PDB file of C-alpha atoms in Angstrom:
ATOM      1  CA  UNK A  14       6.926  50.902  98.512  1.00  0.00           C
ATOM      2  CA  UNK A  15       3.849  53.239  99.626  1.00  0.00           C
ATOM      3  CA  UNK A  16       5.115  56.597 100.612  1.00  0.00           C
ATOM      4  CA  UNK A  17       3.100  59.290 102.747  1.00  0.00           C
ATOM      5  CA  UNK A  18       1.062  62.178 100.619  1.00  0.00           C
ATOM      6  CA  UNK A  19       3.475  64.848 100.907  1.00  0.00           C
ATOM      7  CA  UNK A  20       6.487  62.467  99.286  1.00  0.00           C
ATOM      8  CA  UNK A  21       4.266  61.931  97.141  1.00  0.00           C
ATOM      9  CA  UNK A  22       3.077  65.159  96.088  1.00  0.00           C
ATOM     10  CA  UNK A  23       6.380  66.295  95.438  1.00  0.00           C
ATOM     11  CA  UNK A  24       7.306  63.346  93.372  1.00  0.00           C
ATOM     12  CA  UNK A  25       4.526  64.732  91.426  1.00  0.00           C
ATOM     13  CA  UNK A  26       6.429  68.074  91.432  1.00  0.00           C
ATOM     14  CA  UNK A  27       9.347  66.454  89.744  1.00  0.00           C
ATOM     15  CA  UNK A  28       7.363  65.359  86.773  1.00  0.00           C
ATOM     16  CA  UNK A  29       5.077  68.014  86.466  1.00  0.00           C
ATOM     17  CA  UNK A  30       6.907  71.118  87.923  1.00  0.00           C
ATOM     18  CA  UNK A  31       4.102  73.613  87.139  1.00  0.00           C
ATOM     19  CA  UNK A  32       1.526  71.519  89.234  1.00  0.00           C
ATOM     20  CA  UNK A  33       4.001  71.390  91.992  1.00  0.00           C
ATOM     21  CA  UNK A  34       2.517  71.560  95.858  1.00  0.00           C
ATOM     22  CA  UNK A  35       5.332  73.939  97.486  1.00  0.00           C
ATOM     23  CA  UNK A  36       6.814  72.888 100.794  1.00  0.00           C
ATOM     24  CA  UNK A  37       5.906  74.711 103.566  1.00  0.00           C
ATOM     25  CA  UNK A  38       9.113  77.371 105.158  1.00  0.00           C
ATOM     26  CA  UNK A  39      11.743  74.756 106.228  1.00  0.00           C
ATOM     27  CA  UNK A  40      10.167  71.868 105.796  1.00  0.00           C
ATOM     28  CA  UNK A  41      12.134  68.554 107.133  1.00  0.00           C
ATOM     29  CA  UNK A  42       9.409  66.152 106.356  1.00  0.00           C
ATOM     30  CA  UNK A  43       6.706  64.517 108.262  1.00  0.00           C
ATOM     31  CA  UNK A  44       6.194  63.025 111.440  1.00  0.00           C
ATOM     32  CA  UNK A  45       5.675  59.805 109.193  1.00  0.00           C
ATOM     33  CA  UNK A  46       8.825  60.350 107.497  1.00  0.00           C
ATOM     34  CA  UNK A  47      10.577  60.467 110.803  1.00  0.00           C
ATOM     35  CA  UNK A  48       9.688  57.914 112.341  1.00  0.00           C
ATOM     36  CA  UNK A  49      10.005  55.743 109.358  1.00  0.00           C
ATOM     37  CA  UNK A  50      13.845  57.180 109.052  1.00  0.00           C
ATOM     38  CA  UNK A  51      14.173  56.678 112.667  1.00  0.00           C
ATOM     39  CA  UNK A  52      12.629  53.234 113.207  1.00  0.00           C
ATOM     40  CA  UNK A  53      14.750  51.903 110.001  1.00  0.00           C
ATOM     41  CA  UNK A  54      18.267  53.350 111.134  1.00  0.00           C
ATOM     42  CA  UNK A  55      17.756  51.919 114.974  1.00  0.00           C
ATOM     43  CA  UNK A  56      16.141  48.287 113.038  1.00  0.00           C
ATOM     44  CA  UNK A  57      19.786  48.303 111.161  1.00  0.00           C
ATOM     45  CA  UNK A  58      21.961  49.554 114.127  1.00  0.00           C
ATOM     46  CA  UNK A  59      20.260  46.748 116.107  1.00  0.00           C
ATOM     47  CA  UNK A  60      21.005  44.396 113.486  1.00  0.00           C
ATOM     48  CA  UNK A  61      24.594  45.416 113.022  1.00  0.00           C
ATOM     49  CA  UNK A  62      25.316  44.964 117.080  1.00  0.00           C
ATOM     50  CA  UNK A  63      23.771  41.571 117.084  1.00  0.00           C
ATOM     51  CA  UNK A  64      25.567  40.497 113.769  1.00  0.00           C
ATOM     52  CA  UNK A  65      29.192  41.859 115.025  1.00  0.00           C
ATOM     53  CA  UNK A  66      28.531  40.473 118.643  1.00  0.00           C
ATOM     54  CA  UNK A  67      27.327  37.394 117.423  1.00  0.00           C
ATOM     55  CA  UNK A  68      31.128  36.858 115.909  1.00  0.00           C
ATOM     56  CA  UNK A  69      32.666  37.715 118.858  1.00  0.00           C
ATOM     57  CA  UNK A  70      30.522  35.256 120.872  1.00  0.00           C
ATOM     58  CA  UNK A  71      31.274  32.946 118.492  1.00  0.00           C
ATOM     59  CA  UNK A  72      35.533  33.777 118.800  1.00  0.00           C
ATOM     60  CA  UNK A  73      36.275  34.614 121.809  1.00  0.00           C
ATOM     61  CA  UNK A  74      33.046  33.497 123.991  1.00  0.00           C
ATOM     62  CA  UNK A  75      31.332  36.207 126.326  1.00  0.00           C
ATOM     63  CA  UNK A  76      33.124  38.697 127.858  1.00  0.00           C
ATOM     64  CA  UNK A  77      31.985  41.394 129.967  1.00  0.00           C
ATOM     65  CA  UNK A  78      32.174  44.235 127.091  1.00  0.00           C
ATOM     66  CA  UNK A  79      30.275  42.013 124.984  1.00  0.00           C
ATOM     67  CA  UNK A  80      27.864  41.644 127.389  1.00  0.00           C
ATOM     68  CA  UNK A  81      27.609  46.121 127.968  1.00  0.00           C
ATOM     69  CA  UNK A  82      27.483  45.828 124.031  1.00  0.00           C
ATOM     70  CA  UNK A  83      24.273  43.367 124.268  1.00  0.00           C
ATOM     71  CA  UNK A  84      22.665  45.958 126.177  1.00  0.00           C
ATOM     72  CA  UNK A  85      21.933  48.055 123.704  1.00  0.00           C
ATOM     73  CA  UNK A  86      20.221  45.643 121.066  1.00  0.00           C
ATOM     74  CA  UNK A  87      18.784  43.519 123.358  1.00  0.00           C
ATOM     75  CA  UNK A  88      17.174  46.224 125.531  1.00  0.00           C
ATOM     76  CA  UNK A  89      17.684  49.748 124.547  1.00  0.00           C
ATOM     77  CA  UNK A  90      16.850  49.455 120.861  1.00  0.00           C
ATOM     78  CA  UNK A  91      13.539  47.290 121.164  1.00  0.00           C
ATOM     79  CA  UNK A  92      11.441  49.904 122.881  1.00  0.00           C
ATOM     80  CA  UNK A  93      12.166  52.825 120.355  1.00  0.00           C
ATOM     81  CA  UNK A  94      11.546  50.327 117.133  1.00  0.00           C
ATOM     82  CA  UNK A  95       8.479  49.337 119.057  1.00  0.00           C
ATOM     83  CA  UNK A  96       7.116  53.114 119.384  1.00  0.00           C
ATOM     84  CA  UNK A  97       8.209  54.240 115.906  1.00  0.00           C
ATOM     85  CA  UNK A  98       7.053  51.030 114.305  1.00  0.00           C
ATOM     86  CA  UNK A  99       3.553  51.937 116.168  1.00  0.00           C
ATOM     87  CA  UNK A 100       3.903  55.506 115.542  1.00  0.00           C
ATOM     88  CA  UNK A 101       4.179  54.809 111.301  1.00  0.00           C
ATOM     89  CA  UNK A 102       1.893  51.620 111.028  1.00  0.00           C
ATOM     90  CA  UNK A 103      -0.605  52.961 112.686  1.00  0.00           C
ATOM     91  CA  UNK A 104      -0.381  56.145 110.697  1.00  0.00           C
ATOM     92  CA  UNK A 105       0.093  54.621 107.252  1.00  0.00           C
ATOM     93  CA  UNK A 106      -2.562  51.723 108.414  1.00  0.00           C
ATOM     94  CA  UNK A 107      -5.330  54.741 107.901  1.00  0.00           C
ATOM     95  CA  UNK A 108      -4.105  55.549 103.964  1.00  0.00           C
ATOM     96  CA  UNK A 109      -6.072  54.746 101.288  1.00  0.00           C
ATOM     97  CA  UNK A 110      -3.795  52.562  99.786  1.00  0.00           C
ATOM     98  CA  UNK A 111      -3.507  50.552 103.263  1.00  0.00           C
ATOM     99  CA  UNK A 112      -7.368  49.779 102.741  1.00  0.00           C
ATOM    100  CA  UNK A 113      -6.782  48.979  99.189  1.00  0.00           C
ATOM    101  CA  UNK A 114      -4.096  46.543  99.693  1.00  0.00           C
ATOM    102  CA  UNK A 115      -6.296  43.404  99.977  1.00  0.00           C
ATOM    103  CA  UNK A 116      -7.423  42.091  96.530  1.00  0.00           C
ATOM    104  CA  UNK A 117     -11.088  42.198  97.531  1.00  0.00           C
ATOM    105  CA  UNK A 118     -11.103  45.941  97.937  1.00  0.00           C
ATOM    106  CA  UNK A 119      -9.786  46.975  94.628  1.00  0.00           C
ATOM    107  CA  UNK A 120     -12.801  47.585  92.936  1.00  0.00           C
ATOM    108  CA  UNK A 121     -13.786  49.659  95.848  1.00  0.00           C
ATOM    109  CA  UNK A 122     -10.342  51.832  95.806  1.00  0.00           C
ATOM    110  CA  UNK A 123     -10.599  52.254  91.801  1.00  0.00           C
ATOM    111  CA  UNK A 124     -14.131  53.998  91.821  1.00  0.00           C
ATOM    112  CA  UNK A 125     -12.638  55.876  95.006  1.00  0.00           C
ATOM    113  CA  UNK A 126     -10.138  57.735  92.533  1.00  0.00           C
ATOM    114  CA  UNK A 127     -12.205  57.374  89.057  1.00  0.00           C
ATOM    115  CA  UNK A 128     -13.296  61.229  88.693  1.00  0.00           C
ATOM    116  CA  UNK A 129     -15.753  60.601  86.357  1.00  0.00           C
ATOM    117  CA  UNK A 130     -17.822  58.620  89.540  1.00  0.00           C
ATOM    118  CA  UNK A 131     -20.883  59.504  91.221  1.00  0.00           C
ATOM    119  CA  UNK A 132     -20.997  57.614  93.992  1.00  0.00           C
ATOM    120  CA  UNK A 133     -20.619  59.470  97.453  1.00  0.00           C
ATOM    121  CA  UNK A 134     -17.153  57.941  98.077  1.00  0.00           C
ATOM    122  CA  UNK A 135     -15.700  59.519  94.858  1.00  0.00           C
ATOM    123  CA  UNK A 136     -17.340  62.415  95.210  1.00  0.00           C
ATOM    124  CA  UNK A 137     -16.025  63.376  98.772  1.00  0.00           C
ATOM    125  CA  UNK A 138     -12.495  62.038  97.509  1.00  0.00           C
ATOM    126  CA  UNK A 139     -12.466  64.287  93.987  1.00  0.00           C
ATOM    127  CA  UNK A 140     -13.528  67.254  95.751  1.00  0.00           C
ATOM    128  CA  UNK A 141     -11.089  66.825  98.768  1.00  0.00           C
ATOM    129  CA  UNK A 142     -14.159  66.974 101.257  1.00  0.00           C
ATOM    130  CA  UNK A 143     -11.557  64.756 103.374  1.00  0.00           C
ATOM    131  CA  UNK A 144      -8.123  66.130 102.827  1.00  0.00           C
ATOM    132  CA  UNK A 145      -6.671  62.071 103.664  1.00  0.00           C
ATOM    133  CA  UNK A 146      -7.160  58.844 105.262  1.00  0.00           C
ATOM    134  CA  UNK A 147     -10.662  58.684 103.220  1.00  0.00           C
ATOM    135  CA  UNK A 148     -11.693  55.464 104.028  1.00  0.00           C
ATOM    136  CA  UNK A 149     -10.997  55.151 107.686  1.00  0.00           C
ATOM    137  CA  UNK A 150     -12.760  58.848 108.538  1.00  0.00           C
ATOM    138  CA  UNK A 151     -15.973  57.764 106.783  1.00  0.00           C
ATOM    139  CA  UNK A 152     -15.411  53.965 108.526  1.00  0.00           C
ATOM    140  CA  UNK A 153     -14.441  55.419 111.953  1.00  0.00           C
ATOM    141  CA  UNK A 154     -16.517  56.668 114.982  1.00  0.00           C
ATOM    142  CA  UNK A 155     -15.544  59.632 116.432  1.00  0.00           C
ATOM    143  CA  UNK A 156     -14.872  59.873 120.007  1.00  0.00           C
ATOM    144  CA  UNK A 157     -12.096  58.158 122.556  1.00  0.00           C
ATOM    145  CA  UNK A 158     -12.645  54.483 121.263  1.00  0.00           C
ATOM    146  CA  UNK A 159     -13.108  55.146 117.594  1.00  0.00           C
ATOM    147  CA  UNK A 160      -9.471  54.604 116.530  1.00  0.00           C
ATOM    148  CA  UNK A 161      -9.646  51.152 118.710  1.00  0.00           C
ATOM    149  CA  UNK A 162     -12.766  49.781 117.395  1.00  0.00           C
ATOM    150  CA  UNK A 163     -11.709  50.377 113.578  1.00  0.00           C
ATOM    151  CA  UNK A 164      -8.544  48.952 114.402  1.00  0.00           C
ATOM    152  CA  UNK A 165     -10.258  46.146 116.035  1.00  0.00           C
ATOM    153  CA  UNK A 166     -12.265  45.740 112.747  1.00  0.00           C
ATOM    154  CA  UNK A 167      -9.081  45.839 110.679  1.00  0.00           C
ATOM    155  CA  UNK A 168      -7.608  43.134 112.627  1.00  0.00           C
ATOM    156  CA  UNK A 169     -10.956  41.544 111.677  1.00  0.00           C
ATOM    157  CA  UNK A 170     -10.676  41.721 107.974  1.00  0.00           C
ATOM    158  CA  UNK A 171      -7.312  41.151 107.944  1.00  0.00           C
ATOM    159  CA  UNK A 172      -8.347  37.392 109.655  1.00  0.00           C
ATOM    160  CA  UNK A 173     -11.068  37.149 106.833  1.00  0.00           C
ATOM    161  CA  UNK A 174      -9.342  37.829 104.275  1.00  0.00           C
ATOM    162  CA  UNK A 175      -6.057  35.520 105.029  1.00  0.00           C
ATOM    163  CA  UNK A 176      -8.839  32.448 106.083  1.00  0.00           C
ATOM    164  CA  UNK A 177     -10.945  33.135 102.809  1.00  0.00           C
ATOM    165  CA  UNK A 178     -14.315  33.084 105.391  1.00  0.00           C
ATOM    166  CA  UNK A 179     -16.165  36.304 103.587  1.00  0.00           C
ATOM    167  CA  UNK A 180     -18.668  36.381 101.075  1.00  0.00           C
ATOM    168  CA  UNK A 181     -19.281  38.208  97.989  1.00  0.00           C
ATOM    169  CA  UNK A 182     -20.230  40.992  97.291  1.00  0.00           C
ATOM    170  CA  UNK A 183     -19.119  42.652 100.384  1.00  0.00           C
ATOM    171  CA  UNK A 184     -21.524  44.099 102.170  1.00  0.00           C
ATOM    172  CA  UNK A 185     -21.132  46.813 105.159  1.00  0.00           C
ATOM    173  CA  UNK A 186     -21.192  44.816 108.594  1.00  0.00           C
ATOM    174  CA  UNK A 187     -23.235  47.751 110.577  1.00  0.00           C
ATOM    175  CA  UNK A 188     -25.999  49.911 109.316  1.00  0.00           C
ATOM    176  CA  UNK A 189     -23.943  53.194 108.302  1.00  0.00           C
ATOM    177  CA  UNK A 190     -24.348  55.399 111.450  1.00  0.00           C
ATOM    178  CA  UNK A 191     -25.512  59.265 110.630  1.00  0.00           C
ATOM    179  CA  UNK A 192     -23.290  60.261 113.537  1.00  0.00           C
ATOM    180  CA  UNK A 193     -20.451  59.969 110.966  1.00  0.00           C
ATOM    181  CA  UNK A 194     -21.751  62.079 107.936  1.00  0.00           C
ATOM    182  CA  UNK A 195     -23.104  64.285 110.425  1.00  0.00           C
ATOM    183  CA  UNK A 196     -19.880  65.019 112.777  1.00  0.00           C
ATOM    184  CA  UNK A 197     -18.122  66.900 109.485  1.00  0.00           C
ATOM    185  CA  UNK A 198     -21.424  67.991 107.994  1.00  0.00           C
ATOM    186  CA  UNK A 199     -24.177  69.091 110.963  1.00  0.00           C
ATOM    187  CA  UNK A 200     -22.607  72.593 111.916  1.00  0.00           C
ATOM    188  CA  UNK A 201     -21.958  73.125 108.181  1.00  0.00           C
ATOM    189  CA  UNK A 202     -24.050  76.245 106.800  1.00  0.00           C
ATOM    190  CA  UNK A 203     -24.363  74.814 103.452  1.00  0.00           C
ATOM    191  CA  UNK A 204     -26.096  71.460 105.329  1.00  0.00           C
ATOM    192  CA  UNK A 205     -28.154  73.590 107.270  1.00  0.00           C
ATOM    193  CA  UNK A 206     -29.908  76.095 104.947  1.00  0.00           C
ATOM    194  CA  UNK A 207     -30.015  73.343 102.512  1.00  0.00           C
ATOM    195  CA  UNK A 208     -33.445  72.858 100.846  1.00  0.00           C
ATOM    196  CA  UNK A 209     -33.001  69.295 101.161  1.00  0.00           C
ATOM    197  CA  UNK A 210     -32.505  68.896 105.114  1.00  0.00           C
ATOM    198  CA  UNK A 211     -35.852  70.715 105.993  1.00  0.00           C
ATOM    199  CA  UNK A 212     -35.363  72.064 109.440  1.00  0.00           C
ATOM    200  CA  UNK A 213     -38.520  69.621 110.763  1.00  0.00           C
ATOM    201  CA  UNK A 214     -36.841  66.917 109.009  1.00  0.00           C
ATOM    202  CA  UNK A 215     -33.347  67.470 110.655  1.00  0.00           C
ATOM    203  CA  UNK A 216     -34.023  65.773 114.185  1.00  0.00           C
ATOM    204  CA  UNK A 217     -34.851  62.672 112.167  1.00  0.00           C
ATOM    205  CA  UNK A 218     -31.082  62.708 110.657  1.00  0.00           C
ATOM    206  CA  UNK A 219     -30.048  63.786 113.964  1.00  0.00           C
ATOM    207  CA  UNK A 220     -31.541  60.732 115.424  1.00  0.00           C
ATOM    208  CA  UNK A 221     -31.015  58.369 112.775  1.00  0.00           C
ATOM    209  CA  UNK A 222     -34.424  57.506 111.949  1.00  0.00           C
ATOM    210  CA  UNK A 223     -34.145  58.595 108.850  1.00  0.00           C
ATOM    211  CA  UNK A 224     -30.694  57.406 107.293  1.00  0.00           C
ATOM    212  CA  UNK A 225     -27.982  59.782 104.768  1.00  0.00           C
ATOM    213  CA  UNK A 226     -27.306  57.225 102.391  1.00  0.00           C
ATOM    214  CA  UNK A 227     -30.748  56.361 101.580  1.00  0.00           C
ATOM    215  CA  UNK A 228     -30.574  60.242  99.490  1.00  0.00           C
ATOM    216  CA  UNK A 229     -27.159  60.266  99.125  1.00  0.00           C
ATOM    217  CA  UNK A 230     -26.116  56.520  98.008  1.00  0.00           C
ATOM    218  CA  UNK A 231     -24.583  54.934  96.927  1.00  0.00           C
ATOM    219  CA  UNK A 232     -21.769  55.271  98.933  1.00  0.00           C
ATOM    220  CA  UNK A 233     -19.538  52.671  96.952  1.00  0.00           C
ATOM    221  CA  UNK A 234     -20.486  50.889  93.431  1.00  0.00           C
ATOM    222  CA  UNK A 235     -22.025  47.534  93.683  1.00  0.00           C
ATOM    223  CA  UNK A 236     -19.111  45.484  92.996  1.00  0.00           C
ATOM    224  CA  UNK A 237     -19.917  41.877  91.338  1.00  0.00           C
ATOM    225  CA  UNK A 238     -18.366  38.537  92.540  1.00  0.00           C
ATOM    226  CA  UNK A 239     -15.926  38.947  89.272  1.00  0.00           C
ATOM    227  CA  UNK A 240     -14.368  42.251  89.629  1.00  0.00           C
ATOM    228  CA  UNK A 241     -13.504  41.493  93.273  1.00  0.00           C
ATOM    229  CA  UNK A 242     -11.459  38.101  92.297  1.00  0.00           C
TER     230      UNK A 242
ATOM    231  CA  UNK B   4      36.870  27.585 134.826  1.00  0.00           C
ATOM    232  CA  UNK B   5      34.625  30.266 135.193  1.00  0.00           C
ATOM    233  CA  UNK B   6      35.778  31.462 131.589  1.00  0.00           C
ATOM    234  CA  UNK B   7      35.596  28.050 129.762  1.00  0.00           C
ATOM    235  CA  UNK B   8      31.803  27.898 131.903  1.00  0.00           C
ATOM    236  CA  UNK B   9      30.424  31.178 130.443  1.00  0.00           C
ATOM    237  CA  UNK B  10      31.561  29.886 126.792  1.00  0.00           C
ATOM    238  CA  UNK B  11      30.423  26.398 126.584  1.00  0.00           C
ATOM    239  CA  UNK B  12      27.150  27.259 128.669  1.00  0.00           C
ATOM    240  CA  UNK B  13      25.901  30.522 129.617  1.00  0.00           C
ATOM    241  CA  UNK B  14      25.683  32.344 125.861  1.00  0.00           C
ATOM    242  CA  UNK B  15      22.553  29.521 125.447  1.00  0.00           C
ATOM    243  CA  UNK B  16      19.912  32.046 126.079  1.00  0.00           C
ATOM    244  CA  UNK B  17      22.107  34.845 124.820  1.00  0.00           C
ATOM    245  CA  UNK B  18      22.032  33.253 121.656  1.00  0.00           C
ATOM    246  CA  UNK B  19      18.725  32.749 121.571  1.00  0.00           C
ATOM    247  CA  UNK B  20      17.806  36.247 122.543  1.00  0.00           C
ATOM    248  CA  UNK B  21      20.030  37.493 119.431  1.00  0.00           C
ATOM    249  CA  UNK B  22      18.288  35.113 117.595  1.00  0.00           C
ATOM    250  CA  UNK B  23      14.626  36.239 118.563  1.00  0.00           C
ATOM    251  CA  UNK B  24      15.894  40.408 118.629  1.00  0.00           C
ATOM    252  CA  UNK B  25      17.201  39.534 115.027  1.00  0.00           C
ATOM    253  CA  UNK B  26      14.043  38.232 113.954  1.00  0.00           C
ATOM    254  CA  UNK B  27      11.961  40.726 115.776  1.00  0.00           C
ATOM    255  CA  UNK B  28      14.208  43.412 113.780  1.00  0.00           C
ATOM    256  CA  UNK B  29      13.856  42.383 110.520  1.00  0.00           C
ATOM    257  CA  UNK B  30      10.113  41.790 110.983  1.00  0.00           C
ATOM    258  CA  UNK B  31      10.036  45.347 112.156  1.00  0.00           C
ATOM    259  CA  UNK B  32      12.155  46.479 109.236  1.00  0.00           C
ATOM    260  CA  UNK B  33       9.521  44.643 106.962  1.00  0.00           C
ATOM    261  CA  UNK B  34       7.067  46.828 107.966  1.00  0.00           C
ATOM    262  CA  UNK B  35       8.973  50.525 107.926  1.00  0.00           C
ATOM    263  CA  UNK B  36       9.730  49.304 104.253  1.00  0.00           C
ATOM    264  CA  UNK B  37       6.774  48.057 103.294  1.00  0.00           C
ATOM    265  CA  UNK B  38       3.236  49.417 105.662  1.00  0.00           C
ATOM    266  CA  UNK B  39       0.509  47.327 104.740  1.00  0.00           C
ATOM    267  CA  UNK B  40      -2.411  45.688 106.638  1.00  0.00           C
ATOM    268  CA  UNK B  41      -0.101  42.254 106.963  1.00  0.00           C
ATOM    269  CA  UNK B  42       2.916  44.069 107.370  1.00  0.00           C
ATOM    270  CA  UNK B  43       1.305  45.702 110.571  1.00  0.00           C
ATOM    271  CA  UNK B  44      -0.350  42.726 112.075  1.00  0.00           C
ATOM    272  CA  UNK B  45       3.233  40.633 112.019  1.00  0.00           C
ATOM    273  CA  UNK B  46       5.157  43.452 113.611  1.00  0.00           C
ATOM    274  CA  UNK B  47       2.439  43.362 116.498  1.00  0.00           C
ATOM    275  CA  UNK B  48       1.613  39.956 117.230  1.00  0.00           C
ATOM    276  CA  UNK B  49       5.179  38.462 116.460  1.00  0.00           C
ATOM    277  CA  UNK B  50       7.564  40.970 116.088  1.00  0.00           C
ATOM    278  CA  UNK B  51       6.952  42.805 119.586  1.00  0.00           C
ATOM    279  CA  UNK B  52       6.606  39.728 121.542  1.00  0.00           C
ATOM    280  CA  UNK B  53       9.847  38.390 120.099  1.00  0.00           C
ATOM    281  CA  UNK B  54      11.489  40.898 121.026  1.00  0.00           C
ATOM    282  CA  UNK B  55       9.639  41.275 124.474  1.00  0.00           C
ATOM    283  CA  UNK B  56      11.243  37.676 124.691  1.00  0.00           C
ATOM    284  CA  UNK B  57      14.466  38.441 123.682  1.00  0.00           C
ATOM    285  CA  UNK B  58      15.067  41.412 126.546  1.00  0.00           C
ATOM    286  CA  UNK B  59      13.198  38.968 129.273  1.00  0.00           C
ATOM    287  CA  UNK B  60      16.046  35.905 128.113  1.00  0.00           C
ATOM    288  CA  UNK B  61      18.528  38.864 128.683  1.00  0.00           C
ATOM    289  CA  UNK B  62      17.100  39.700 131.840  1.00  0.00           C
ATOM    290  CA  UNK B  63      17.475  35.810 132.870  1.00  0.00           C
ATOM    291  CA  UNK B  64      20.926  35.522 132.325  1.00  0.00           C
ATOM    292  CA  UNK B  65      22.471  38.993 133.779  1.00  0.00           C
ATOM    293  CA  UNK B  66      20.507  37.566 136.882  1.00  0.00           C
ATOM    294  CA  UNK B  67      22.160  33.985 136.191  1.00  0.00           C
ATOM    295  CA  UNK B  68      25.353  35.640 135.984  1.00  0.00           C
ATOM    296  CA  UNK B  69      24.710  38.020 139.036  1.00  0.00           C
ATOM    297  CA  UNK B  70      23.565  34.847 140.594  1.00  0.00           C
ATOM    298  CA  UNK B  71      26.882  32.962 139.702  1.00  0.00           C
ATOM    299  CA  UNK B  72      29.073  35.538 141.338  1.00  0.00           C
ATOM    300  CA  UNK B  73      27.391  36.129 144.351  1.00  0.00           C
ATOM    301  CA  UNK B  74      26.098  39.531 143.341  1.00  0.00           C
ATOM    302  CA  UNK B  75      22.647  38.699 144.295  1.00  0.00           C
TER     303      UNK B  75
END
């Protein structure tokens, strides 16, 4: 059962107490955590109604408190285990461990979290450069259709992965777009004085003639036909 | 009459919209349990339809009913 970073942090507390991330003042858990509590209790209350009614159909046919009763599973209930269910998939669809669910990504998810890497991915993820989601803020665009388009994507490999129609080794769909690197990075100080970004070199990046990775890569290990079966 | 009518016949599409909220549940319940890319995908491509369904079959039968006693 994945659970959301803070759980998990504090499970972490429990068997190392001295490492221990403190809660913040009167903390009552996530959103995540809510709406996963919330969407399970209305999923079994649901469940209970229809099981009980469904022996009272059964005994003494429909009558009209039965039918009130119905109400509530059958039309009240729905909607708010449709929202929460959104509200936490969509959420926990962006974790790490979401990404790294599919066989085929493994290798990809183990150099993610391997300190001793190199590669750009590990480096941003040891560091905390992104505090979470890691792969889907470096594999998003930014702006009002971002979040659609990478879900669009997932949906994607999802399909490809169930029908077995990809090819190995994976290789990145899209030429990596700067606008990513440089939405975190461009008004950064450190980016900008930098002896490596030349200011006359900087409208290149800017316009994505001249691309990150081809300094920075690479972005993920090469991973061979074996260690992705 | 009436009574013996609603037991024998009308509780057809009730049943069946239990029957599809049930399922819709549990599939919903699979993925606050367990979120995961296929988790996700079956709670919104067959666990909100079904239960989309299952409140439009309860929708046809209060009007069947309304129908029935001259409500409507």
């Amino acid at each position: 059962m994945s659970l959301p970073p803070i759980a998990n942090s504090l499970l972490a507390a429990v068997a190392e107490p001295d490492l221990a991330l403190p809660p913040p003042h009167g903390w009552i858990g996530t959103a995540d955590d809510w709406a996963r509590g919330l969407g399970i209790a209305f999923v079994l209350l649901a469940l209970a109604i229809l099981a009980v009614s469904w022996g009272r159909l059964r005994r003494a046919g429909l009558t009209p408190g039965l039918k009130e009763l119905l109400v509530l599973p059958l039309v009240v209930l729905p909607p708010a285990i449709v929202f929460f269910g959104y509200s936490y998939g969509i959420e926990r669809s962006k974790s790490i461990g979401s990404c790294g669910s599919c066989h085929v990504m493994r290798p990809y998810l183990a150099d993610l979290q391997n300190p001793d890497s190199s590669t750009l991915a590990a480096t941003h993820y040891k560091n905390r450069y992104i505090q979470e989601h890691h792969c889907y803020t470096c594999h998003t665009d930014y702006g009002m259709f971002g979040t659609v388009q990478a879900k669009i994507a997932g949906l994607a490999h999802v399909a490809r992965n169930l029908s077995g129609r990809y090819s190995l080794p994976l290789k990145i769909a899209h030429p990596y777009p700067n606008s990513r690197c440089l939405a975190c990075h461009a008004e950064s100080q450190k980016f900008r004085k930098s002896e490596g970004h030349p200011k006359e070199d900087l409208p290149k990046l800017f316009s994505g003639e001249t691309s990150c990775i081809d300094c920075h890569g690479p972005a993920h290990p090469t991973v061979t036909r074996e260690a992705s079966r | 009459m009436t009574a013996m009518n609603d037991r024998a016949r009308a509780p057809f599409l009730l049943r069946l919209s239990m029957a599809l909220a049930a399922l819709g549940a549990l599939l919903s319940l699979a993925l606050f349990l367990h979120a995961g890319p296929y988790t996700l995908v079956a709670f919104m491509f067959l666990a909100q339809p079904l239960l989309l369904l299952a409140v439009a079959l309860f929708a046809v039968q209060v009007l069947k009913d309304l129908r029935r006693e001259r409500l409507l």
